Amino acid sequence: GQQVMQIPQYQHVQEGEDFTTYCNSSTTLSNIQWYKQRPGGHPVFLIQLVKSGEVKKQKRLTFQFGEAKKNSSLHITATQTTDVGTYFCAGTSENQAGTALIFGKGTTLSVSS
Amino acid sequence: GAVVSQHPSRVICKSGTSVKIECRSLDFQATTMFWYRQFPKQSLMLMATSNEGSKATYEQGVEKDKFLINHASLTLSTLTVTSAHPEDSSFYICSASRPSKEFSYNSPLHFGNGTRLTVT
């Protein structure tokens, strides 16, 4: 079945450093979504990417969808302590659009000031 | 404010008993809700898709007789963990999509706050 892999599993950075998490799917995706889960909280939707090669920005966060629609990345510039949490990518296969999202294992980011 | 409400947030039960978890969509009708299970520091594992007015669709390896799902109305889905055992202890979280023309394919998921189940 469809698998969504995410690396790294953990990342620790100093405040101000950049951070990137990568997501790879075993199948071509119809769309990919990114979520953030703060410690003790529930996942919160960040963004959806649909088009091949799409790039979207939210302040210090840059999201990218690969040309083949099988991979994606989230890059945070100049991390802050408020960026702490686990970032999940989630998607559905192109031939299963509209079905339940499959989540990657997530990347847990810790930031020290 | 919250879009999806989940109750209870924490529950401790004895082995062999059953526990019911409720998931409500607060300001929209959800024909489909999703139930996930999350182990400590791990990802969200999709357990089942709850369909209003019909049987739930379970993921491979999830026992439908153990994890009973009922979606009797457009705003309420329940997950009942039957004959709970310590290995069922986990964080259970529901989600629903609020339909929106803004998004293609899958609308974003709104998650409940989750239920921490501890079986002693």
Tab-separated table of C-alpha atoms in Angstrom:
chain	number	residue	atom	x	y	z
A	1	GLY	CA	0.000	0.000	0.000
A	2	GLN	CA	0.858	3.638	-0.065
A	3	GLN	CA	3.728	4.688	2.163
A	4	VAL	CA	4.855	8.137	3.153
A	5	MET	CA	8.338	8.428	4.543
A	6	GLN	CA	9.727	11.410	6.327
A	7	ILE	CA	13.241	12.328	7.397
A	8	PRO	CA	14.843	13.128	9.684
A	9	GLN	CA	12.901	11.720	12.599
A	10	TYR	CA	14.426	14.217	15.009
A	11	GLN	CA	16.263	17.484	14.535
A	12	HIS	CA	17.734	19.786	17.120
A	13	VAL	CA	18.847	23.259	16.134
A	14	GLN	CA	20.026	26.421	17.779
A	15	GLU	CA	17.632	29.289	17.574
A	16	GLY	CA	18.266	31.190	14.364
A	17	GLU	CA	19.433	28.169	12.392
A	18	ASP	CA	17.485	26.827	9.460
A	19	PHE	CA	15.589	23.538	9.441
A	20	THR	CA	14.344	21.260	6.693
A	21	THR	CA	12.217	18.125	6.747
A	22	TYR	CA	11.743	15.901	3.724
A	23	CYS	CA	8.810	13.746	2.730
A	24	ASN	CA	8.809	10.960	0.155
A	25	SER	CA	5.934	8.892	-1.128
A	26	SER	CA	6.031	5.487	-2.723
A	27	THR	CA	3.304	6.612	-5.120
A	28	THR	CA	2.441	9.762	-7.035
A	29	LEU	CA	0.324	12.019	-4.864
A	30	SER	CA	-2.766	13.987	-5.758
A	31	ASN	CA	-1.924	16.485	-3.051
A	32	ILE	CA	0.266	16.790	-0.019
A	33	GLN	CA	-0.539	18.514	3.230
A	34	TRP	CA	1.620	19.591	6.125
A	35	TYR	CA	0.592	19.627	9.757
A	36	LYS	CA	2.255	20.774	12.958
A	37	GLN	CA	1.689	19.116	16.303
A	38	ARG	CA	2.894	20.972	19.361
A	39	PRO	CA	3.926	18.860	22.379
A	40	GLY	CA	0.765	17.646	24.095
A	41	GLY	CA	-1.419	19.018	21.352
A	42	HIS	CA	-3.160	17.815	18.243
A	43	PRO	CA	-2.071	18.229	14.626
A	44	VAL	CA	-2.922	21.556	13.050
A	45	PHE	CA	-3.135	22.065	9.308
A	46	LEU	CA	-0.453	24.272	7.802
A	47	ILE	CA	-0.789	24.063	4.032
A	48	GLN	CA	-1.814	22.029	0.999
A	49	LEU	CA	0.218	21.616	-2.185
A	50	VAL	CA	-1.419	20.349	-5.332
A	51	LYS	CA	0.593	21.286	-8.407
A	52	SER	CA	3.805	19.731	-9.628
A	53	GLY	CA	6.767	21.890	-8.599
A	54	GLU	CA	4.593	24.121	-6.464
A	55	VAL	CA	6.246	26.356	-3.881
A	56	LYS	CA	4.333	28.159	-1.174
A	57	LYS	CA	5.549	30.401	1.601
A	58	GLN	CA	4.152	31.253	4.977
A	59	LYS	CA	6.399	33.824	6.625
A	60	ARG	CA	9.552	31.848	7.523
A	61	LEU	CA	8.150	28.544	6.247
A	62	THR	CA	8.674	27.419	2.653
A	63	PHE	CA	6.848	24.390	1.310
A	64	GLN	CA	7.769	22.639	-1.900
A	65	PHE	CA	6.104	19.895	-3.942
A	66	GLY	CA	8.361	17.893	-6.228
A	67	GLU	CA	8.035	17.835	-9.996
A	68	ALA	CA	7.020	14.186	-9.924
A	69	LYS	CA	4.563	14.827	-7.086
A	70	LYS	CA	6.226	12.122	-5.016
A	71	ASN	CA	8.201	14.255	-2.613
A	72	SER	CA	7.886	17.430	-0.638
A	73	SER	CA	9.870	19.534	1.783
A	74	LEU	CA	9.286	22.053	4.509
A	75	HIS	CA	12.013	24.569	5.201
A	76	ILE	CA	12.026	26.925	8.156
A	77	THR	CA	14.342	29.901	8.014
A	78	ALA	CA	15.834	31.263	11.217
A	79	THR	CA	14.043	28.966	13.614
A	80	GLN	CA	12.449	30.296	16.769
A	81	THR	CA	11.492	28.494	19.964
A	82	THR	CA	7.874	28.739	18.871
A	83	ASP	CA	8.682	26.424	15.969
A	84	VAL	CA	9.125	23.500	18.362
A	85	GLY	CA	6.893	20.548	17.580
A	86	THR	CA	6.429	17.637	15.230
A	87	TYR	CA	5.854	18.340	11.561
A	88	PHE	CA	3.905	15.792	9.575
A	89	CYS	CA	3.396	15.487	5.882
A	90	ALA	CA	0.316	13.657	4.655
A	91	GLY	CA	-1.002	12.735	1.269
A	92	THR	CA	-3.164	10.515	-0.841
A	93	SER	CA	-2.249	8.657	-3.989
A	94	GLU	CA	-3.290	10.205	-7.273
A	95	ASN	CA	-5.570	7.289	-8.009
A	96	GLN	CA	-7.146	7.479	-4.576
A	97	ALA	CA	-7.864	11.186	-4.347
A	98	GLY	CA	-10.433	12.002	-1.721
A	99	THR	CA	-9.646	9.019	0.476
A	100	ALA	CA	-8.065	9.265	3.881
A	101	LEU	CA	-4.736	10.985	4.225
A	102	ILE	CA	-1.722	8.840	5.009
A	103	PHE	CA	0.687	10.505	7.383
A	104	GLY	CA	4.442	10.331	7.434
A	105	LYS	CA	6.127	9.505	10.746
A	106	GLY	CA	6.880	13.146	11.352
A	107	THR	CA	9.974	15.159	12.169
A	108	THR	CA	10.269	16.391	15.717
A	109	LEU	CA	12.020	19.725	15.930
A	110	SER	CA	13.589	21.017	19.094
A	111	VAL	CA	15.095	24.485	19.311
A	112	SER	CA	17.457	25.752	21.957
A	113	SER	CA	17.870	29.425	22.645
B	1	GLY	CA	-12.236	28.096	18.067
B	2	ALA	CA	-12.395	24.330	18.033
B	3	VAL	CA	-13.929	22.775	14.983
B	4	VAL	CA	-13.875	19.179	16.159
B	5	SER	CA	-14.574	18.207	19.738
B	6	GLN	CA	-13.435	14.925	21.256
B	7	HIS	CA	-14.439	13.512	24.608
B	8	PRO	CA	-13.138	12.353	27.006
B	9	SER	CA	-9.626	13.730	26.931
B	10	ARG	CA	-8.362	11.116	29.342
B	11	VAL	CA	-9.743	7.820	30.512
B	12	ILE	CA	-8.393	5.075	32.712
B	13	CYS	CA	-10.167	1.755	32.639
B	14	LYS	CA	-9.654	-1.753	33.869
B	15	SER	CA	-8.701	-4.568	31.584
B	16	GLY	CA	-11.747	-6.232	30.085
B	17	THR	CA	-14.002	-3.200	30.160
B	18	SER	CA	-15.143	-1.107	27.211
B	19	VAL	CA	-14.543	2.566	26.596
B	20	LYS	CA	-16.463	4.884	24.294
B	21	ILE	CA	-14.876	7.953	22.740
B	22	GLU	CA	-16.991	10.625	21.092
B	23	CYS	CA	-16.024	12.885	18.231
B	24	ARG	CA	-18.223	15.781	17.182
B	25	SER	CA	-17.971	18.249	14.372
B	26	LEU	CA	-19.072	21.539	15.877
B	27	ASP	CA	-20.161	23.812	13.079
B	28	PHE	CA	-20.335	21.635	10.015
B	29	GLN	CA	-21.711	18.310	8.913
B	30	ALA	CA	-19.165	15.586	8.489
B	31	THR	CA	-20.259	12.630	6.414
B	32	THR	CA	-16.815	11.191	6.948
B	33	MET	CA	-14.645	11.187	10.035
B	34	PHE	CA	-11.303	9.532	10.561
B	35	TRP	CA	-9.947	7.765	13.599
B	36	TYR	CA	-6.229	7.688	14.209
B	37	ARG	CA	-4.067	6.107	16.855
B	38	GLN	CA	-0.794	7.652	17.930
B	39	PHE	CA	1.891	5.938	19.974
B	40	PRO	CA	4.341	8.062	21.969
B	41	LYS	CA	6.589	10.089	19.717
B	42	GLN	CA	5.246	8.319	16.676
B	43	SER	CA	3.080	9.092	13.743
B	44	LEU	CA	-0.651	9.010	13.294
B	45	MET	CA	-1.824	5.581	12.264
B	46	LEU	CA	-5.129	5.584	10.444
B	47	MET	CA	-7.418	3.055	12.068
B	48	ALA	CA	-10.658	3.523	10.197
B	49	THR	CA	-12.821	5.833	8.173
B	50	SER	CA	-16.190	6.463	9.733
B	51	ASN	CA	-19.034	6.919	7.260
B	52	GLU	CA	-22.332	8.447	8.284
B	53	GLY	CA	-25.160	5.986	7.855
B	54	SER	CA	-23.003	3.081	6.753
B	55	LYS	CA	-20.309	0.762	7.989
B	56	ALA	CA	-16.879	2.066	8.790
B	57	THR	CA	-13.945	1.181	6.594
B	58	TYR	CA	-11.143	-0.335	8.614
B	59	GLU	CA	-7.471	-0.318	7.735
B	60	GLN	CA	-5.624	-3.559	7.391
B	61	GLY	CA	-4.728	-5.046	10.731
B	62	VAL	CA	-7.354	-3.147	12.722
B	63	GLU	CA	-9.907	-5.429	14.352
B	64	LYS	CA	-13.367	-4.131	13.588
B	65	ASP	CA	-14.921	-6.170	16.392
B	66	LYS	CA	-12.553	-4.645	18.896
B	67	PHE	CA	-12.767	-1.065	17.707
B	68	LEU	CA	-16.430	-0.442	17.085
B	69	ILE	CA	-17.245	2.681	15.151
B	70	ASN	CA	-20.662	4.217	14.914
B	71	HIS	CA	-21.471	7.306	12.859
B	72	ALA	CA	-25.155	7.731	13.519
B	73	SER	CA	-25.425	11.408	12.703
B	74	LEU	CA	-23.700	13.965	10.529
B	75	THR	CA	-21.966	15.490	13.518
B	76	LEU	CA	-21.106	12.542	15.733
B	77	SER	CA	-18.877	9.523	15.412
B	78	THR	CA	-18.015	7.217	18.275
B	79	LEU	CA	-15.191	4.764	18.769
B	80	THR	CA	-15.708	2.022	21.330
B	81	VAL	CA	-12.716	0.030	22.457
B	82	THR	CA	-14.221	-3.254	23.546
B	83	SER	CA	-12.701	-5.595	26.102
B	84	ALA	CA	-9.757	-3.281	26.483
B	85	HIS	CA	-6.324	-4.647	27.282
B	86	PRO	CA	-3.157	-2.846	28.373
B	87	GLU	CA	-1.806	-3.000	24.814
B	88	ASP	CA	-4.764	-0.854	23.742
B	89	SER	CA	-3.381	1.983	25.844
B	90	SER	CA	-2.662	4.780	23.432
B	91	PHE	CA	-3.634	8.221	22.194
B	92	TYR	CA	-6.728	8.075	20.011
B	93	ILE	CA	-7.550	11.073	17.884
B	94	CYS	CA	-10.385	11.772	15.506
B	95	SER	CA	-10.561	14.162	12.630
B	96	ALA	CA	-12.956	15.480	10.049
B	97	SER	CA	-12.776	17.620	6.953
B	98	ARG	CA	-14.909	20.688	6.638
B	99	PRO	CA	-15.844	20.879	2.957
B	100	SER	CA	-14.323	23.871	1.257
B	101	LYS	CA	-14.083	24.948	-2.357
B	102	GLU	CA	-10.772	26.528	-1.463
B	103	PHE	CA	-9.041	23.160	-1.459
B	104	SER	CA	-8.605	20.526	-4.119
B	105	TYR	CA	-8.811	16.798	-3.516
B	106	ASN	CA	-8.644	16.422	0.276
B	107	SER	CA	-9.881	19.284	2.408
B	108	PRO	CA	-7.699	19.868	5.455
B	109	LEU	CA	-8.333	17.734	8.483
B	110	HIS	CA	-9.486	19.285	11.716
B	111	PHE	CA	-8.435	17.173	14.664
B	112	GLY	CA	-10.014	16.713	18.025
B	113	ASN	CA	-7.822	17.131	21.090
B	114	GLY	CA	-7.430	13.373	21.366
B	115	THR	CA	-8.169	10.843	24.078
B	116	ARG	CA	-5.428	9.358	26.200
B	117	LEU	CA	-6.547	5.826	27.066
B	118	THR	CA	-4.817	3.911	29.823
B	119	VAL	CA	-5.858	0.337	30.458
B	120	THR	CA	-4.738	-1.097	33.779
